[in-house]
Amino acid sequence: MSKTTFVTSYRLTAALLALSAPLHSIAVDWDMPTFHLGNFLSYFTQLSNLYAGGILCAGLLLAARPVSRRYESMRGAAVLYLLITAIVYEVLLAHRDALLHITPAYNNWVLHRIVPLVVLADWLYVVPRTPISWPSATSWLGFPVTYLGYTLVRGAWENWYPYPFVDPRPHGYIPVALQCTLIAIGACMLMIAIRWLGNRLQRRPATAPAG
């Protein structure tokens, strides 16, 4: 099997998984009185996986073709968002989810573990073909920051928050600010690591001895 065929195969599989889990949840819960599409699409997990699914679909067409700097940067953003999703879930939400069974097992594994691992592996296996600049990498943080602002404003308006660590109702905004600051520091560290890995792996073949 050629590398192009292999990359196309796992990208297609991961894209279908990333898109199927949210669509399955919507289809199953649509007629439930408690279901609210706006709330469902206000989870960072859903948005990051839908974004990654779109990037993987685009990658099916670009696996063996020249790509732009913008596309490679968008790949890096997908890695960042899904690593944030996976790590925050494991550190802050997995125990609560296990006790309350909030997330179906299929969605849990697909959205929080399988797709993040595939997207990270894809970044390491299919090395970015253009350098990732600092302005490009730092722009990845725009979505998480915008998402936090949206969540706090919408939460105050709707009296509903997707995650307990962004909910100021129990103890006020200070704990929310502290936890979000820690997440932001972690996101910055991940961004630096993702950029460094992409550029480091990209330069490696050029520095290898001929033959």
XYZ file of N, CA and C in Angstrom:
633
model
N 0.848 -1.198 0.000
C 0.000 0.000 0.000
C 0.882 1.247 0.000
N 0.597 2.174 -0.899
C 1.379 3.397 -0.962
C 1.028 4.314 0.201
N 1.920 5.256 0.475
C 1.667 6.197 1.566
C 0.420 7.025 1.285
N 0.238 7.425 0.033
C -0.938 8.228 -0.316
C -2.224 7.466 -0.037
N -2.261 6.185 -0.400
C -3.454 5.366 -0.157
C -3.692 5.201 1.339
N -2.622 4.976 2.085
C -2.747 4.808 3.531
C -3.272 6.076 4.190
N -2.696 7.230 3.808
C -3.126 8.506 4.380
C -4.585 8.780 4.036
N -4.947 8.535 2.775
C -6.332 8.751 2.359
C -7.285 7.865 3.148
N -6.874 6.621 3.402
C -7.742 5.672 4.111
C -8.005 6.116 5.545
N -6.937 6.454 6.275
C -7.185 6.806 7.683
C -7.804 8.189 7.819
N -7.513 9.097 6.888
C -8.174 10.401 6.945
C -9.668 10.267 6.687
N -10.037 9.425 5.729
C -11.459 9.207 5.450
C -12.149 8.586 6.658
N -11.528 7.574 7.251
C -12.115 6.910 8.420
C -12.298 7.895 9.570
N -11.257 8.673 9.867
C -11.337 9.631 10.974
C -12.358 10.726 10.689
N -12.422 11.176 9.429
C -13.401 12.214 9.079
C -14.820 11.699 9.277
N -15.069 10.474 8.848
C -16.404 9.900 9.026
C -16.747 9.748 10.501
N -15.772 9.342 11.296
C -16.008 9.226 12.736
C -16.292 10.591 13.360
N -15.465 11.586 13.004
C -15.616 12.924 13.591
C -16.957 13.543 13.239
N -17.468 13.258 12.054
C -18.738 13.836 11.624
C -19.925 12.978 12.062
N -19.698 11.662 12.183
C -20.823 10.771 12.505
C -21.277 10.913 13.946
N -20.335 11.116 14.869
C -20.714 11.171 16.283
C -21.660 12.341 16.586
N -21.322 13.586 16.174
C -22.285 14.672 16.426
C -23.611 14.471 15.697
N -23.553 14.012 14.432
C -24.792 13.812 13.675
C -25.651 12.723 14.297
N -25.011 11.681 14.816
C -25.757 10.617 15.483
C -26.447 11.151 16.736
N -25.743 11.968 17.509
C -26.337 12.533 18.716
C -27.527 13.419 18.383
N -27.375 14.233 17.342
C -28.478 15.113 16.946
C -29.691 14.282 16.521
N -29.449 13.241 15.726
C -30.554 12.414 15.242
C -31.270 11.708 16.392
N -30.503 11.197 17.356
C -31.092 10.456 18.473
C -31.846 11.374 19.426
N -31.283 12.556 19.686
C -31.838 13.437 20.719
C -32.789 14.498 20.180
N -32.968 14.551 18.868
C -33.713 15.659 18.263
C -35.118 15.808 18.851
N -35.809 14.725 19.080
C -37.201 14.785 19.556
C -37.317 14.854 21.076
N -36.196 14.850 21.778
C -36.253 14.933 23.234
C -36.552 16.359 23.673
N -37.405 16.542 24.673
C -37.769 17.904 25.113
C -36.570 18.715 25.595
N -35.560 18.036 26.133
C -34.409 18.753 26.683
C -33.359 19.104 25.632
N -33.547 18.590 24.404
C -32.526 18.839 23.377
C -32.647 20.258 22.846
N -31.493 20.924 22.734
C -31.429 22.295 22.210
C -30.221 22.352 21.279
N -30.483 22.553 19.991
C -29.400 22.523 19.012
C -28.346 23.580 19.307
N -28.771 24.764 19.752
C -27.813 25.810 20.089
C -26.891 25.387 21.221
N -27.460 24.721 22.227
C -26.634 24.220 23.321
C -25.682 23.126 22.828
N -26.194 22.225 22.026
C -25.371 21.123 21.527
C -24.165 21.644 20.750
N -24.385 22.635 19.921
C -23.304 23.190 19.110
C -22.464 24.206 19.871
N -22.740 24.371 21.152
C -21.942 25.278 21.978
C -20.882 24.534 22.782
N -20.760 23.239 22.551
C -19.680 22.471 23.175
C -18.417 22.584 22.329
N -17.308 22.888 22.970
C -16.032 22.969 22.258
C -15.706 21.631 21.604
N -16.077 20.544 22.258
C -15.826 19.212 21.713
C -16.478 19.038 20.350
N -17.736 19.415 20.247
C -18.441 19.255 18.978
C -17.834 20.147 17.892
N -17.567 21.399 18.234
C -17.042 22.332 17.247
C -15.653 21.921 16.766
N -14.796 21.498 17.701
C -13.438 21.122 17.319
C -13.437 19.876 16.445
N -14.309 18.919 16.739
C -14.361 17.713 15.928
C -14.986 17.965 14.558
N -15.984 18.806 14.486
C -16.553 19.160 13.188
C -15.517 19.883 12.334
N -14.751 20.765 12.954
C -13.679 21.459 12.234
C -12.635 20.465 11.741
N -12.219 19.560 12.625
C -11.225 18.562 12.238
C -11.752 17.661 11.127
N -13.037 17.309 11.198
C -13.621 16.503 10.133
C -13.549 17.195 8.789
N -13.799 18.505 8.787
C -13.686 19.267 7.546
C -12.263 19.314 7.025
N -11.300 19.494 7.935
C -9.885 19.522 7.535
C -9.451 18.170 6.987
N -9.891 17.085 7.621
C -9.551 15.751 7.127
C -10.164 15.494 5.756
N -11.392 15.955 5.552
C -12.019 15.807 4.235
C -11.233 16.566 3.172
N -10.804 17.782 3.499
C -9.981 18.542 2.552
C -8.670 17.821 2.281
N -8.130 17.179 3.321
C -6.884 16.451 3.166
C -6.994 15.253 2.246
N -8.212 14.730 2.059
C -8.389 13.616 1.117
C -8.030 14.044 -0.300
N -8.310 15.281 -0.623
C -8.035 15.789 -1.960
C -6.604 16.287 -2.110
N -5.944 16.515 -0.976
C -4.623 17.145 -1.017
C -3.504 16.218 -0.570
N -3.822 14.930 -0.365
C -2.812 14.013 0.156
C -1.586 13.923 -0.730
N -1.766 14.060 -2.060
C -0.627 13.926 -2.989
C -0.481 15.155 -3.878
N -1.000 16.291 -3.410
C -0.948 17.512 -4.217
C -0.253 18.626 -3.444
N 0.243 19.619 -4.156
C 0.813 20.782 -3.455
C -0.262 21.463 -2.609
N 0.129 21.913 -1.447
C -0.825 22.562 -0.548
C -0.315 23.948 -0.183
N -1.224 24.755 0.305
C -0.890 26.138 0.646
C -0.464 26.250 2.098
N 0.166 27.365 2.434
C 0.509 27.650 3.822
C -0.739 27.719 4.693
N -1.810 28.263 4.124
C -3.044 28.384 4.906
C -3.576 27.020 5.307
N -3.567 26.066 4.379
C -4.076 24.739 4.704
C -3.215 24.071 5.776
N -1.909 24.165 5.659
C -1.045 23.551 6.663
C -1.262 24.202 8.027
N -1.488 25.508 8.037
C -1.773 26.186 9.299
C -3.111 25.720 9.870
N -4.086 25.499 8.993
C -5.390 25.020 9.455
C -5.284 23.599 10.011
N -4.395 22.795 9.459
C -4.124 21.476 10.034
C -3.567 21.613 11.454
N -2.627 22.508 11.626
C -2.066 22.727 12.958
C -3.108 23.184 13.947
N -4.018 24.043 13.494
C -5.102 24.496 14.371
C -5.976 23.325 14.797
N -6.261 22.414 13.876
C -7.076 21.247 14.210
C -6.392 20.391 15.275
N -5.068 20.223 15.151
C -4.326 19.467 16.157
C -4.460 20.139 17.518
N -4.289 21.443 17.561
C -4.384 22.176 18.826
C -5.759 22.020 19.453
N -6.809 22.238 18.671
C -8.158 22.216 19.224
C -8.525 20.816 19.748
N -8.100 19.779 19.034
C -8.441 18.444 19.482
C -7.593 17.995 20.678
N -6.360 18.474 20.755
C -5.569 18.177 21.950
C -6.144 18.888 23.172
N -6.593 20.125 22.992
C -7.280 20.818 24.082
C -8.508 20.011 24.506
N -9.287 19.567 23.530
C -10.479 18.770 23.810
C -10.139 17.519 24.608
N -9.123 16.781 24.145
C -8.775 15.518 24.788
C -8.216 15.714 26.192
N -7.311 16.671 26.341
C -6.649 16.864 27.631
C -7.605 17.448 28.669
N -8.370 18.456 28.280
C -9.324 19.045 29.229
C -10.352 18.005 29.656
N -10.777 17.176 28.715
C -11.739 16.130 29.085
C -11.135 15.172 30.109
N -9.938 14.686 29.829
C -9.326 13.704 30.726
C -9.035 14.295 32.103
N -8.621 15.557 32.145
C -8.222 16.166 33.417
C -9.422 16.668 34.221
N -10.390 17.293 33.552
C -11.456 17.981 34.272
C -12.833 17.328 34.173
N -13.053 16.509 33.162
C -14.424 16.068 32.909
C -14.628 14.558 32.942
N -13.581 13.773 32.730
C -13.761 12.325 32.574
C -14.363 11.688 33.823
N -13.896 12.088 35.007
C -14.414 11.487 36.244
C -15.901 11.794 36.414
N -16.267 13.039 36.184
C -17.675 13.433 36.301
C -18.522 12.712 35.263
N -17.982 12.582 34.055
C -18.713 11.888 32.988
C -18.922 10.421 33.339
N -17.905 9.797 33.945
C -18.022 8.389 34.321
C -19.084 8.183 35.395
N -19.222 9.145 36.280
C -20.216 9.021 37.346
C -21.630 9.273 36.846
N -21.779 10.262 35.968
C -23.118 10.676 35.534
C -23.520 10.099 34.180
N -22.567 9.494 33.459
C -22.843 8.912 32.136
C -23.470 9.952 31.193
N -22.838 11.113 31.141
C -23.375 12.204 30.325
C -23.160 11.933 28.843
N -21.967 11.466 28.483
C -21.621 11.260 27.083
C -21.736 9.787 26.720
N -22.452 9.440 25.640
C -22.492 8.035 25.201
C -21.090 7.508 24.936
N -20.886 6.217 25.190
C -19.544 5.634 25.087
C -18.942 5.822 23.700
N -19.753 5.632 22.655
C -19.234 5.782 21.286
C -18.729 7.202 21.059
N -19.564 8.174 21.367
C -19.171 9.573 21.189
C -17.952 9.915 22.032
N -17.927 9.384 23.244
C -16.828 9.667 24.155
C -15.498 9.225 23.548
N -15.430 7.991 23.106
C -14.186 7.472 22.546
C -13.824 8.163 21.234
N -14.807 8.381 20.390
C -14.524 8.999 19.084
C -14.053 10.433 19.244
N -14.808 11.237 19.979
C -14.556 12.676 20.027
C -13.421 13.065 20.956
N -13.229 12.301 22.027
C -12.225 12.675 23.023
C -10.916 11.905 22.907
N -10.916 10.810 22.155
C -9.700 9.992 22.127
C -9.269 9.629 20.702
N -10.140 8.974 19.953
C -9.719 8.438 18.656
C -9.364 9.537 17.673
N -10.283 10.467 17.434
C -10.020 11.515 16.446
C -8.852 12.414 16.865
N -8.746 12.834 18.133
C -7.551 13.609 18.515
C -6.244 12.867 18.254
N -6.199 11.568 18.540
C -4.976 10.804 18.310
C -4.669 10.690 16.824
N -5.695 10.487 16.005
C -5.468 10.376 14.558
C -4.964 11.692 13.987
N -5.560 12.800 14.404
C -5.149 14.103 13.879
C -3.722 14.431 14.308
N -3.360 14.105 15.539
C -1.984 14.315 15.983
C -1.026 13.425 15.192
N -1.373 12.151 15.025
C -0.519 11.242 14.263
C -0.376 11.706 12.817
N -1.446 12.239 12.258
C -1.390 12.743 10.884
C -0.412 13.914 10.771
N -0.385 14.769 11.785
C 0.536 15.916 11.798
C 1.993 15.444 11.815
N 2.239 14.350 12.531
C 3.605 13.832 12.644
C 3.992 12.972 11.440
N 3.018 12.271 10.869
C 3.303 11.362 9.758
C 3.344 12.086 8.416
N 2.365 12.944 8.185
C 2.344 13.756 6.958
C 2.903 15.127 7.342
N 4.202 15.255 7.242
C 4.889 16.449 7.730
C 4.393 17.676 6.970
N 4.122 18.795 7.672
C 3.726 20.025 6.975
C 4.720 20.372 5.878
N 4.198 20.671 4.698
C 5.067 20.908 3.555
C 5.447 22.373 3.381
N 4.938 23.212 4.278
C 5.355 24.612 4.304
C 5.627 24.988 5.749
N 6.578 25.875 6.024
C 6.869 26.259 7.409
C 5.680 26.945 8.072
N 5.536 26.711 9.368
C 4.494 27.363 10.153
C 5.125 28.559 10.854
N 4.697 29.756 10.495
C 5.264 30.971 11.087
C 4.646 31.231 12.456
N 5.312 32.099 13.237
C 4.764 32.456 14.546
C 3.406 33.155 14.431
N 3.248 34.144 13.515
C 1.918 34.766 13.404
C 0.827 33.760 13.051
N 1.178 32.815 12.188
C 0.189 31.800 11.807
C -0.171 30.920 12.999
N 0.832 30.492 13.757
C 0.577 29.619 14.902
C -0.209 30.334 16.000
N 0.157 31.562 16.282
C -0.555 32.287 17.343
C -2.000 32.579 16.948
N -2.267 32.636 15.652
C -3.649 32.867 15.215
C -4.554 31.693 15.585
N -3.958 30.516 15.818
C -4.767 29.363 16.227
C -5.495 29.626 17.537
N -4.922 30.477 18.378
C -5.520 30.735 19.692
C -6.767 31.604 19.601
N -7.006 32.185 18.429
C -8.155 33.075 18.286
C -9.479 32.369 18.527
N -9.599 31.146 18.048
C -10.866 30.431 18.224
C -11.146 30.093 19.686
N -10.188 29.509 20.438
C -10.489 29.250 21.855
C -10.844 30.501 22.643
N -10.161 31.615 22.354
C -10.460 32.860 23.067
C -11.867 33.337 22.710
N -12.185 33.298 21.418
C -13.529 33.701 20.977
C -14.587 32.784 21.575
N -14.282 31.496 21.615
C -15.228 30.533 22.180
C -15.499 30.832 23.650
N -14.457 31.157 24.408
C -14.654 31.466 25.825
C -15.545 32.686 25.997
N -15.275 33.746 25.235
C -16.117 34.939 25.320
C -17.560 34.630 24.959
N -17.735 33.883 23.879
C -19.087 33.493 23.453
C -19.793 32.693 24.545
N -19.066 31.745 25.141
C -19.664 30.874 26.148
C -20.117 31.655 27.374
N -19.295 32.590 27.824
C -19.650 33.363 29.017
C -20.832 34.295 28.738
N -20.833 34.925 27.572
C -21.942 35.833 27.238
C -23.226 35.049 27.017
N -23.141 33.995 26.234
C -24.335 33.196 25.970
C -24.829 32.508 27.245
N -23.880 32.054 28.064
C -24.277 31.397 29.299
C -25.060 32.319 30.217
N -24.596 33.569 30.327
C -25.323 34.534 31.157
C -26.703 34.827 30.570
N -26.789 34.819 29.243
C -28.059 35.124 28.573
C -29.040 33.956 28.683
N -28.542 32.750 28.453
C -29.395 31.559 28.425
C -29.486 30.850 29.784
N -28.646 31.256 30.733
C -28.552 30.577 32.025
C -28.191 29.102 31.832
N -27.232 28.862 30.938
C -26.775 27.503 30.626
C -25.313 27.569 30.192
N -24.511 26.686 30.741
C -23.089 26.633 30.410
C -22.718 25.200 30.030
N -21.908 25.018 29.002
C -21.600 23.659 28.542
C -20.697 22.868 29.471
N -19.838 23.560 30.227
C -18.877 22.864 31.084
C -18.881 23.491 32.480
N -18.673 22.695 33.517
C -18.689 23.242 34.880
C -17.572 24.243 35.143
N -16.417 24.115 34.468
C -15.309 25.028 34.746
C -15.503 26.410 34.111
N -16.554 26.596 33.296
C -16.868 27.934 32.778
C -18.191 28.446 33.355
N -18.711 27.747 34.358
C -19.989 28.117 34.964
C -19.732 28.944 36.221
N -20.034 30.247 36.202
C -19.775 31.093 37.378
C -20.874 31.029 38.427
N -21.959 30.339 38.163
C -23.097 30.378 39.085
C -22.798 29.778 40.459
N -22.070 28.673 40.569
C -21.840 28.123 41.923
C -20.935 28.984 42.795
N -19.817 29.500 42.236
C -18.820 30.164 43.078
C -18.319 31.491 42.514
N -18.936 32.005 41.470
C -18.522 33.281 40.919
C -17.503 33.139 39.794
N -16.997 34.283 39.353
C -16.122 34.305 38.178
C -14.652 34.062 38.503
N -14.256 34.192 39.760
C -12.833 34.017 40.088
C -12.363 32.582 39.807
N -13.075 31.545 40.279
C -12.643 30.184 39.919
C -12.654 29.935 38.418
N -13.640 30.508 37.733
C -13.692 30.371 36.273
C -12.457 31.004 35.639
N -12.106 32.193 36.106
C -10.936 32.888 35.553
C -9.656 32.096 35.812
N -9.524 31.524 37.005
C -8.324 30.758 37.333
C -8.200 29.514 36.460
N -9.283 28.772 36.347
C -9.233 27.544 35.552
C -9.019 27.850 34.071
N -9.671 28.878 33.575
C -9.502 29.229 32.165
C -8.095 29.754 31.896
N -7.504 30.436 32.873
C -6.120 30.898 32.720
C -5.170 29.714 32.613
N -5.377 28.698 33.445
C -4.543 27.506 33.374
C -4.708 26.795 32.034
N -5.939 26.716 31.565
C -6.182 26.101 30.258
C -5.513 26.911 29.159
N -5.572 28.242 29.265
C -4.948 29.106 28.260
C -3.433 28.921 28.233
N -2.823 28.803 29.419
C -1.373 28.561 29.476
C -1.041 27.226 28.821
N -1.833 26.219 29.130
C -1.619 24.924 28.502
C -1.793 24.979 27.000
N -2.797 25.729 26.525
C -3.030 25.863 25.085
C -1.845 26.541 24.399
N -1.283 27.552 25.048
C -0.105 28.229 24.481
C 1.080 27.276 24.384
N 1.269 26.461 25.409
C 2.364 25.492 25.386
C 2.148 24.457 24.285
N 0.916 24.017 24.114
C 0.605 23.072 23.039
C 0.850 23.710 21.676
N 0.434 24.946 21.512
C 0.639 25.641 20.243
C 2.119 25.696 19.890
N 2.955 26.048 20.878
C 4.405 26.127 20.642
C 4.952 24.752 20.256
N 4.503 23.711 20.966
C 4.992 22.359 20.694
C 4.560 21.868 19.317
N 3.312 22.138 18.940
C 2.807 21.699 17.629
C 3.570 22.378 16.505
N 3.791 23.695 16.647
C 4.556 24.410 15.624
C 5.975 23.879 15.544
N 6.609 23.687 16.706
C 7.996 23.223 16.725
C 8.123 21.850 16.077
N 7.217 20.942 16.413
C 7.268 19.605 15.838
C 7.090 19.642 14.324
N 6.098 20.426 13.867
C 5.857 20.506 12.430
C 7.057 21.027 11.677
N 7.655 22.095 12.171
C 8.816 22.677 11.485
C 10.061 21.812 11.644
N 10.216 21.183 12.792
C 11.378 20.322 13.027
C 11.361 19.109 12.108
N 10.225 18.456 12.022
C 10.116 17.283 11.164
C 10.238 17.651 9.693
N 9.767 18.832 9.363
C 9.851 19.290 7.975
C 11.297 19.488 7.549
N 12.145 19.968 8.459
C 13.545 20.242 8.106
C 14.413 18.996 8.133
N 13.944 17.931 8.805
C 14.800 16.775 9.002
C 15.305 16.143 7.694
N 14.419 15.911 6.666
C 14.924 15.308 5.444
C 15.981 16.148 4.757
N 15.852 17.480 4.848
C 16.793 18.371 4.174
C 18.159 18.311 4.810
N 18.241 17.958 6.102
C 19.526 17.934 6.785
C 20.156 16.551 6.808
N 19.408 15.539 6.281
C 19.946 14.186 6.266
C 21.052 14.058 5.212
N 22.061 13.239 5.438
C 23.118 13.077 4.451
C 22.591 12.431 3.182
N 23.139 12.825 2.064
C 22.695 12.309 0.772
C 22.946 10.813 0.712
N 22.041 10.060 0.060
C 22.219 8.641 -0.106
C 21.798 7.857 1.099
